[in-house]
Coordinates of C-alpha atoms in Angstrom, one line a residue:
M1 CA 129.4 248.0 34.8
K2 CA 126.8 246.1 37.0
H3 CA 123.5 244.8 35.8
S4 CA 120.5 246.3 37.2
N5 CA 119.2 242.9 38.0
P6 CA 121.0 241.7 41.2
I7 CA 120.6 238.0 40.3
I8 CA 122.2 238.5 36.8
A9 CA 124.8 240.8 38.3
E10 CA 125.9 238.0 40.6
I11 CA 125.9 235.4 37.9
F12 CA 128.3 237.4 35.8
D13 CA 130.3 238.8 38.7
A14 CA 133.9 238.9 37.5
Q15 CA 135.4 239.2 41.0
Q16 CA 133.5 236.2 42.2
F17 CA 134.6 234.2 39.3
A18 CA 138.2 235.1 40.0
E19 CA 138.0 234.2 43.7
T20 CA 136.2 231.0 43.0
G21 CA 138.5 230.2 40.1
H22 CA 141.7 230.6 42.2
Q23 CA 140.2 228.1 44.8
L24 CA 139.1 225.7 42.1
I25 CA 142.6 225.6 40.6
D26 CA 144.0 225.0 44.1
L27 CA 141.6 222.2 44.6
L28 CA 142.3 220.7 41.1
A29 CA 146.0 221.0 41.7
A30 CA 145.7 219.1 45.0
H31 CA 143.5 216.4 43.3
L32 CA 146.1 216.1 40.5
K33 CA 149.0 215.7 42.9
A34 CA 147.2 213.0 44.9
N35 CA 146.2 211.2 41.8
I36 CA 149.7 211.1 40.5
A37 CA 150.9 210.0 43.9
G38 CA 148.4 207.1 43.9
T39 CA 147.4 207.7 47.5
S40 CA 143.8 206.8 47.1
K41 CA 141.7 204.2 45.1
V42 CA 141.7 204.6 41.3
L43 CA 138.0 204.1 41.4
N44 CA 135.5 204.3 44.3
W45 CA 133.2 201.7 43.1
K46 CA 129.5 201.9 43.7
V47 CA 126.7 200.0 42.3
P48 CA 125.3 202.3 39.7
S49 CA 121.5 201.5 40.1
I50 CA 121.9 202.2 43.9
E51 CA 124.1 205.3 43.4
D52 CA 121.5 206.6 41.0
Q53 CA 119.0 206.9 43.8
H54 CA 121.2 209.6 45.5
W55 CA 120.7 211.8 42.3
H56 CA 116.9 211.8 42.3
L57 CA 116.7 215.6 43.5
P58 CA 113.9 218.1 42.7
L59 CA 114.8 220.6 40.0
P60 CA 116.1 223.9 42.1
Q61 CA 113.8 226.8 41.5
K62 CA 116.1 229.0 43.7
S63 CA 119.8 228.8 44.5
T64 CA 120.6 225.7 46.7
I65 CA 124.4 226.4 47.1
N66 CA 126.8 229.4 46.9
P67 CA 130.2 229.3 45.2
Q68 CA 131.8 227.9 48.2
G69 CA 129.1 225.2 48.4
L70 CA 129.9 224.4 44.8
L71 CA 133.6 224.0 45.7
E72 CA 132.5 221.7 48.7
K73 CA 130.4 219.5 46.5
L74 CA 133.3 219.1 44.1
S75 CA 135.7 218.3 46.8
Q76 CA 133.7 216.0 49.0
E77 CA 131.4 214.2 46.5
I78 CA 132.2 214.6 42.7
L79 CA 136.0 214.5 42.4
P80 CA 136.4 211.5 44.9
N81 CA 133.8 209.4 42.9
N82 CA 135.4 210.1 39.5
L83 CA 137.7 207.7 37.9
A84 CA 141.2 208.9 38.9
I85 CA 142.5 209.5 35.4
H86 CA 146.1 210.4 36.4
H87 CA 146.4 207.5 39.0
P88 CA 149.3 205.3 38.1
H89 CA 146.7 202.3 38.4
N90 CA 144.4 203.7 35.8
M91 CA 145.2 201.4 32.9
G92 CA 141.8 200.8 31.2
H93 CA 140.6 202.7 28.3
Q94 CA 142.3 204.7 25.6
V95 CA 141.7 207.9 27.5
A96 CA 144.7 210.1 28.2
C97 CA 145.7 211.6 31.6
P98 CA 145.4 215.1 30.0
L99 CA 148.3 217.6 30.2
P100 CA 147.4 220.2 32.9
M101 CA 148.2 223.1 30.7
A102 CA 145.9 221.8 28.1
A103 CA 143.1 221.6 30.6
L104 CA 143.6 225.2 31.3
C105 CA 143.2 226.0 27.6
D106 CA 139.9 224.3 27.8
L107 CA 138.8 226.7 30.5
V108 CA 139.7 229.5 28.1
A109 CA 137.7 227.8 25.3
S110 CA 134.8 227.5 27.6
L111 CA 134.7 231.0 28.8
T112 CA 135.3 232.6 25.5
N113 CA 132.9 230.2 23.8
Q114 CA 133.8 230.7 20.2
A115 CA 131.0 229.0 18.3
M116 CA 133.2 228.8 15.1
A117 CA 130.3 228.0 12.6
V118 CA 131.8 230.7 10.5
Y119 CA 135.1 232.7 10.7
E120 CA 133.4 235.7 12.2
A121 CA 132.1 233.6 15.2
G122 CA 135.6 232.5 16.1
P123 CA 138.4 234.4 14.2
S124 CA 141.5 233.4 16.4
A125 CA 139.9 230.0 17.0
T126 CA 139.7 229.3 13.3
M127 CA 143.3 230.4 12.7
L128 CA 144.5 228.2 15.5
E129 CA 142.6 225.3 14.0
R130 CA 144.1 225.8 10.6
Q131 CA 147.5 226.0 12.1
V132 CA 147.2 222.7 13.9
I133 CA 145.8 221.0 10.9
R134 CA 148.8 222.1 9.0
W135 CA 151.2 220.7 11.7
L136 CA 149.5 217.3 11.7
C137 CA 149.4 217.0 7.9
A138 CA 153.1 217.9 7.9
L139 CA 153.8 215.2 10.6
I140 CA 152.2 212.6 8.1
D141 CA 154.4 213.9 5.2
E142 CA 155.6 217.3 4.3
V143 CA 155.9 216.5 0.8
S144 CA 153.1 214.3 -0.5
W145 CA 150.7 216.0 2.0
S146 CA 151.7 219.5 1.1
F147 CA 148.3 220.2 -0.4
A148 CA 146.4 218.5 2.6
G149 CA 143.8 219.9 4.9
G150 CA 140.9 219.0 7.2
V151 CA 139.2 219.9 10.4
L152 CA 139.0 219.1 14.0
T153 CA 135.8 217.2 15.3
S154 CA 134.3 216.1 18.7
G155 CA 135.7 212.6 18.7
G156 CA 137.1 209.9 16.3
A157 CA 133.7 208.5 15.6
Q158 CA 132.5 211.8 14.0
A159 CA 135.9 211.9 12.3
N160 CA 135.4 208.5 10.7
L161 CA 132.1 209.3 9.7
T162 CA 133.2 212.5 8.0
A163 CA 136.0 210.7 6.1
L164 CA 133.7 207.9 5.0
L165 CA 131.1 210.5 3.7
V166 CA 133.8 212.0 1.6
A167 CA 134.9 208.6 0.4
R168 CA 131.3 207.6 -0.5
Q169 CA 130.8 210.9 -2.6
V170 CA 134.3 210.6 -4.2
S171 CA 134.0 206.8 -5.0
T172 CA 130.5 206.8 -6.3
S173 CA 131.3 209.9 -8.5
K174 CA 134.2 208.0 -9.9
A175 CA 132.2 204.9 -10.7
N176 CA 129.4 207.0 -12.1
P177 CA 130.3 210.7 -13.0
S178 CA 126.6 211.7 -13.3
S179 CA 125.6 210.5 -9.7
N180 CA 125.5 212.6 -6.7
V181 CA 124.9 210.5 -3.6
W182 CA 124.7 213.6 -1.3
K183 CA 121.8 215.0 -3.0
D184 CA 120.1 211.9 -4.6
G185 CA 120.7 209.3 -2.0
I186 CA 121.9 205.7 -2.4
T187 CA 118.8 204.0 -3.9
Q188 CA 120.0 204.2 -7.5
Q189 CA 123.4 203.0 -6.5
P190 CA 124.9 199.4 -6.7
A191 CA 125.6 197.9 -3.5
L192 CA 128.2 200.1 -1.7
R193 CA 130.8 198.3 0.4
I194 CA 133.5 199.2 2.9
L195 CA 136.5 196.9 3.3
A196 CA 137.8 197.0 6.9
S197 CA 139.8 195.1 9.3
E198 CA 137.9 192.8 11.6
H199 CA 139.3 194.8 14.4
A200 CA 138.0 198.1 12.9
H201 CA 136.5 200.4 15.5
Y202 CA 132.7 200.1 15.9
S203 CA 132.4 203.7 14.6
V204 CA 133.1 202.4 11.1
S205 CA 130.1 200.1 11.0
R206 CA 128.1 202.7 12.8
A207 CA 129.0 205.2 10.1
A208 CA 127.7 202.6 7.6
G209 CA 124.5 202.5 9.3
L210 CA 124.2 206.3 9.5
M211 CA 124.9 206.6 5.9
G212 CA 122.0 204.2 5.0
L213 CA 124.3 201.6 3.6
G214 CA 123.7 199.1 6.5
T215 CA 126.1 197.8 8.8
N216 CA 126.3 194.6 6.7
S217 CA 127.9 196.7 4.0
V218 CA 131.2 196.6 6.0
I219 CA 133.1 193.6 4.9
K220 CA 135.5 192.5 7.7
I221 CA 138.8 191.4 6.6
T222 CA 140.6 188.7 8.7
T223 CA 143.8 189.5 10.5
D224 CA 147.0 187.5 11.2
K225 CA 148.1 186.3 14.6
N226 CA 149.5 189.8 15.5
G227 CA 146.0 191.5 14.8
R228 CA 147.2 193.0 11.5
L229 CA 144.9 193.0 8.4
D230 CA 145.8 190.0 6.0
L231 CA 146.5 191.5 2.6
I232 CA 145.5 188.3 0.7
A233 CA 142.1 188.3 2.6
L234 CA 141.7 191.9 1.4
K235 CA 142.6 191.1 -2.2
N236 CA 140.0 188.1 -2.1
A237 CA 137.3 190.4 -0.6
H238 CA 138.0 193.0 -3.4
Q239 CA 137.7 190.4 -6.0
T240 CA 134.4 189.2 -4.8
C241 CA 133.0 192.8 -4.8
L242 CA 134.1 193.2 -8.5
E243 CA 132.5 189.9 -9.3
N244 CA 129.3 191.1 -7.7
Q245 CA 129.6 194.5 -9.3
D246 CA 129.6 196.1 -6.0
T247 CA 131.2 199.6 -5.5
I248 CA 133.9 199.8 -2.9
I249 CA 133.7 203.3 -1.3
A250 CA 136.8 202.7 1.0
V251 CA 139.3 200.4 2.4
V252 CA 139.9 201.2 6.2
A253 CA 143.2 200.2 7.9
N254 CA 144.0 200.6 11.6
A255 CA 147.0 202.5 12.9
G256 CA 146.6 201.1 16.3
C257 CA 143.4 199.1 16.5
T258 CA 141.3 199.3 19.7
P259 CA 141.5 195.7 20.9
T260 CA 145.3 195.1 20.6
G261 CA 146.7 198.2 19.3
S262 CA 148.0 196.5 16.3
I263 CA 149.0 198.4 13.2
D264 CA 148.0 197.2 9.9
P265 CA 150.6 196.9 7.0
L266 CA 149.8 200.5 5.7
Q267 CA 152.5 200.5 3.0
A268 CA 151.2 197.3 1.3
I269 CA 147.5 198.2 1.7
G270 CA 148.2 201.8 0.4
E271 CA 150.0 200.5 -2.6
Y272 CA 147.2 198.1 -3.4
C273 CA 144.6 200.8 -3.1
Q274 CA 146.8 203.1 -5.4
A275 CA 147.0 200.3 -8.0
H276 CA 143.2 199.7 -8.0
E277 CA 142.1 203.3 -7.5
L278 CA 140.4 202.5 -4.0
W279 CA 140.0 205.2 -1.5
F280 CA 142.5 204.4 1.3
H281 CA 141.4 205.5 4.8
V282 CA 143.5 205.2 7.9
D283 CA 141.9 205.2 11.3
G284 CA 144.9 206.4 13.3
A285 CA 142.7 207.6 16.2
H286 CA 145.0 205.8 18.6
G287 CA 148.3 205.1 16.9
A288 CA 148.8 208.1 14.6
S289 CA 150.6 209.8 17.4
A290 CA 153.6 207.4 16.8
L291 CA 154.4 210.1 14.1
L292 CA 155.5 212.2 17.0
S293 CA 158.2 209.8 18.0
E294 CA 161.5 209.6 16.2
S295 CA 161.8 205.9 17.5
H296 CA 158.3 204.7 16.4
R297 CA 157.2 206.7 13.4
E298 CA 158.5 204.0 11.1
K299 CA 155.7 201.7 12.3
L300 CA 153.4 204.0 10.4
S301 CA 155.3 203.7 7.1
G302 CA 152.8 203.9 4.3
I303 CA 150.3 206.3 6.2
A304 CA 151.2 209.0 3.7
L305 CA 149.6 206.9 0.9
A306 CA 146.2 207.4 2.6
D307 CA 143.4 209.6 1.1
S308 CA 142.2 210.3 4.6
V309 CA 143.5 209.9 8.1
V310 CA 141.7 210.2 11.5
W311 CA 143.9 211.1 14.6
D312 CA 142.7 211.6 18.2
G313 CA 144.3 214.2 20.3
H314 CA 142.6 212.9 23.5
K315 CA 144.5 209.6 23.2
L316 CA 148.3 209.6 22.8
M317 CA 148.6 213.4 22.4
Y318 CA 147.3 213.7 26.0
M319 CA 144.7 216.3 25.4
P320 CA 141.4 216.6 27.3
A321 CA 138.5 214.8 25.6
A322 CA 137.4 215.4 23.0
V323 CA 139.4 216.5 20.1
S324 CA 140.1 214.5 16.9
A325 CA 141.4 215.5 13.4
V326 CA 140.0 214.3 10.1
L327 CA 142.7 214.9 7.5
F328 CA 142.6 214.6 3.8
K329 CA 145.6 214.4 1.4
N330 CA 143.8 216.5 -1.0
E331 CA 142.2 219.5 0.8
Q332 CA 139.5 219.7 -1.9
H333 CA 138.0 216.5 -0.6
S334 CA 137.4 218.0 2.7
Y335 CA 134.6 220.2 1.3
V336 CA 132.7 217.1 -0.3
A337 CA 131.2 215.5 2.9
F338 CA 128.6 218.3 3.7
S339 CA 128.3 220.6 0.6
Q340 CA 124.9 222.2 0.9
D341 CA 123.2 225.6 1.1
A342 CA 122.7 227.5 4.3
S343 CA 122.6 231.2 3.3
Y344 CA 122.4 232.3 6.8
L345 CA 125.9 231.0 7.3
F346 CA 127.6 230.5 3.9
Q347 CA 127.5 233.1 1.3
G348 CA 130.5 232.1 -0.9
D349 CA 130.2 230.9 -4.5
N350 CA 132.9 228.2 -4.3
H351 CA 135.0 226.2 -1.7
E352 CA 137.7 228.9 -1.5
D353 CA 135.1 231.4 -0.5
E354 CA 134.3 229.1 2.4
A355 CA 137.6 228.0 3.4
F356 CA 137.6 229.9 6.7
N357 CA 134.0 228.7 7.7
L358 CA 134.8 225.5 9.3
S359 CA 131.2 224.2 9.8
Y360 CA 131.0 224.1 6.1
R361 CA 133.2 221.0 6.3
T362 CA 132.0 219.3 9.5
L363 CA 128.9 217.9 11.0
E364 CA 128.9 220.4 13.7
C365 CA 127.6 223.9 13.4
T366 CA 128.4 225.2 16.8
K367 CA 131.8 223.9 17.0
R368 CA 134.1 224.1 20.2
M369 CA 137.5 225.9 20.1
M370 CA 139.4 222.6 20.2
A371 CA 142.7 223.7 18.6
L372 CA 143.9 225.9 21.3
K373 CA 145.0 223.0 23.6
L374 CA 146.8 221.3 20.8
W375 CA 148.6 224.5 19.7
A376 CA 149.6 225.2 23.2
A377 CA 151.0 221.7 23.6
F378 CA 153.0 221.9 20.4
S379 CA 154.2 225.4 21.3
L380 CA 155.0 224.6 25.0
Y381 CA 156.6 221.2 24.6
G382 CA 157.3 220.6 20.9
T383 CA 157.2 217.3 19.1
E384 CA 160.2 216.4 21.2
G385 CA 158.2 216.6 24.4
M386 CA 155.0 215.0 23.0
G387 CA 157.1 212.2 21.3
A388 CA 158.6 211.6 24.7
L389 CA 155.1 210.8 26.1
V390 CA 154.7 208.3 23.2
D391 CA 158.0 206.8 23.8
E392 CA 157.3 206.4 27.5
A393 CA 154.0 204.6 26.9
F394 CA 155.3 202.2 24.2
A395 CA 158.3 201.3 26.4
K396 CA 156.1 200.5 29.4
A397 CA 154.0 198.2 27.3
K398 CA 157.1 196.3 26.2
V399 CA 158.2 195.9 29.8
F400 CA 154.9 194.7 31.0
A401 CA 154.7 192.1 28.1
E402 CA 158.1 190.8 29.1
K403 CA 156.8 190.5 32.9
I404 CA 153.9 188.6 31.7
Q405 CA 156.0 186.2 29.5
R406 CA 158.1 185.4 32.5
K407 CA 155.2 184.1 34.6
S408 CA 154.0 180.6 33.7
S409 CA 150.5 181.2 35.2
F410 CA 150.0 184.1 32.6
E411 CA 149.6 184.2 28.9
L412 CA 150.4 187.0 26.6
L413 CA 148.2 187.4 23.6
M414 CA 151.1 189.1 21.5
K415 CA 153.9 191.4 21.7
P416 CA 152.6 194.9 21.7
E417 CA 153.1 197.3 18.9
T418 CA 151.9 200.2 20.7
N419 CA 150.9 200.7 24.3
I420 CA 148.1 198.1 24.6
V421 CA 148.8 194.8 26.3
C422 CA 146.4 191.8 26.4
F423 CA 146.8 188.9 28.7
R424 CA 145.0 186.3 30.6
F425 CA 145.4 184.2 33.8
L426 CA 145.6 180.4 33.1
N427 CA 143.9 177.8 35.0
K428 CA 144.2 174.3 33.6
K429 CA 141.3 172.9 35.6
L430 CA 138.8 175.0 33.8
S431 CA 137.2 174.6 30.3
Q432 CA 137.7 177.3 27.8
E433 CA 134.3 178.9 28.4
A434 CA 135.0 178.8 32.2
I435 CA 138.3 180.5 31.7
N436 CA 136.7 183.3 29.8
N437 CA 134.2 183.7 32.5
H438 CA 137.1 183.6 34.9
Q439 CA 138.9 186.6 33.3
S440 CA 135.7 188.7 33.4
A441 CA 135.3 187.8 37.1
I442 CA 138.8 188.7 37.9
R443 CA 138.4 192.1 36.2
Q444 CA 135.2 192.8 38.1
H445 CA 136.8 191.9 41.4
I446 CA 139.8 194.2 40.6
I447 CA 137.6 197.0 39.4
Q448 CA 135.3 196.8 42.4
S449 CA 138.2 196.7 44.8
G450 CA 139.3 200.1 43.4
A451 CA 142.9 198.9 43.1
F452 CA 143.3 199.0 39.4
H453 CA 141.3 200.0 36.4
I454 CA 141.6 197.6 33.5
T455 CA 139.5 196.4 30.7
Q456 CA 138.8 193.2 28.7
V457 CA 138.4 192.0 25.2
N458 CA 136.9 189.0 23.4
L459 CA 139.0 187.9 20.2
H460 CA 137.8 184.8 18.4
G461 CA 135.9 183.4 21.4
V462 CA 138.7 183.9 23.9
T463 CA 138.5 186.6 26.6
W464 CA 141.6 188.6 27.4
L465 CA 142.4 191.0 30.1
R466 CA 143.5 194.4 28.5
T467 CA 145.5 197.3 29.7
T468 CA 146.2 200.5 28.0
L469 CA 149.4 201.9 29.5
M470 CA 149.2 205.7 29.1
N471 CA 150.2 207.2 32.4
P472 CA 153.8 208.4 32.6
F473 CA 153.8 207.7 36.3
T474 CA 152.9 204.1 36.2
T475 CA 156.1 202.2 37.2
A476 CA 157.4 198.7 37.0
L477 CA 156.4 198.1 40.5
D478 CA 152.8 199.1 39.7
L479 CA 152.9 196.5 36.9
D480 CA 154.2 193.8 39.3
E481 CA 151.3 194.7 41.6
L482 CA 148.7 194.4 38.9
L483 CA 149.9 190.8 38.0
E484 CA 149.8 190.0 41.9
R485 CA 146.4 191.3 42.1
V486 CA 145.1 189.3 39.1
A487 CA 146.5 186.1 40.7
L488 CA 145.0 187.1 44.1
G489 CA 141.7 187.9 42.3
S490 CA 141.7 184.6 40.7
Q491 CA 141.9 182.9 44.2
A492 CA 139.2 185.1 45.5
V493 CA 136.8 184.5 42.6
L494 CA 137.3 180.7 42.8
S495 CA 136.8 180.9 46.6
I496 CA 133.5 182.8 46.3
A497 CA 132.3 180.3 43.5
K498 CA 132.8 177.5 46.0

């Protein structure tokens, strides 16, 4: 059936969609193949302020391109100027080179557009999500997490916020059973505190700000030389809070912190939290995927003691961004964060009545069909295949660290626990401040050359170059080339400075 308006008929033309779609898949497949082969630059660097001038175009009142023109625009301008995410030299951020089949699932999700506010707005999407959540909880622990639950969210920052909202509600109610922070706010509460590693993701302090606690309510706990939370420092901070009559709403531990990939001593922290009845939250956005690996899951020993866990699919589960899970050991807690009336959506009298209406438990109302790609990956490859990707990434980090240690002109920050490696190029003639600036200058030189994509991190006043090794196609030769580029970049930067 064609619409009577020819413009609308063309917009929804299924045949045109099919023809353009086939050509688009061919284009993306060629792009993927070239990226993996590393035949071009990883980044076609352009000065953003200058490049922005090319995108000051008038709003189109009528069509300016046809579907073929769209494909040409993608092929000639947009794809070549993207970060080549599947390129072996892409070693920058904790963003996966996504599984191609998972990307196809996102196409299905986009076209079918299941809003998922309530069950009727996305029936199969809801069931897929519930299945994936059960699988993730089972990976944490099939026994102690047998009554667990949670939801998928658009990113780890939202997942951390959701978990901490629940922690705030549960912890304040425990301290004062007559209080209800969700309804009454925090003005009548004692000071509310979050104890978190100094390497906690910025979304933890952002959540504190959003919750009206203030970012200063996050008490940063020092870490050891390997970037892991110091248990004695945690105990001391807890004691200080008790003396000040503050209420601790959560203790936040990292399972793969962003700066170094370090994993906090989850078993010890979890046991301490249990002994003192403190909410234990594990930010496993990056490192929880070690649970997929038979070789590395022991690194997360103690994660089952957590009250809540965050786990990103778009990191070491190799999903297209963004999909994150916020999981609760007690599924009933998953209803606490956003409990409120909205009669146009929720008609149930209790949590069980709303169990299938997912936006009852998440910040989002319209909610993307995120579970399909995770369900497909587990179904297509199993934990065996997905665990192999984790094993590959962790092994590559170990190899790279060993290469760095063998070079006298380089310094390794620490042996990697996951797939993040931090290092720096040494120059004994430079002061500490100058060495820090030198690392930044080297990175900028490499980034702008398009040879590699790496990042940097500042820890206790020292700047380190940082790599996140996620690409299965990065080889030992690529790692050798990176170290050569860093050394050459150092010379080039010093030459320019003169």
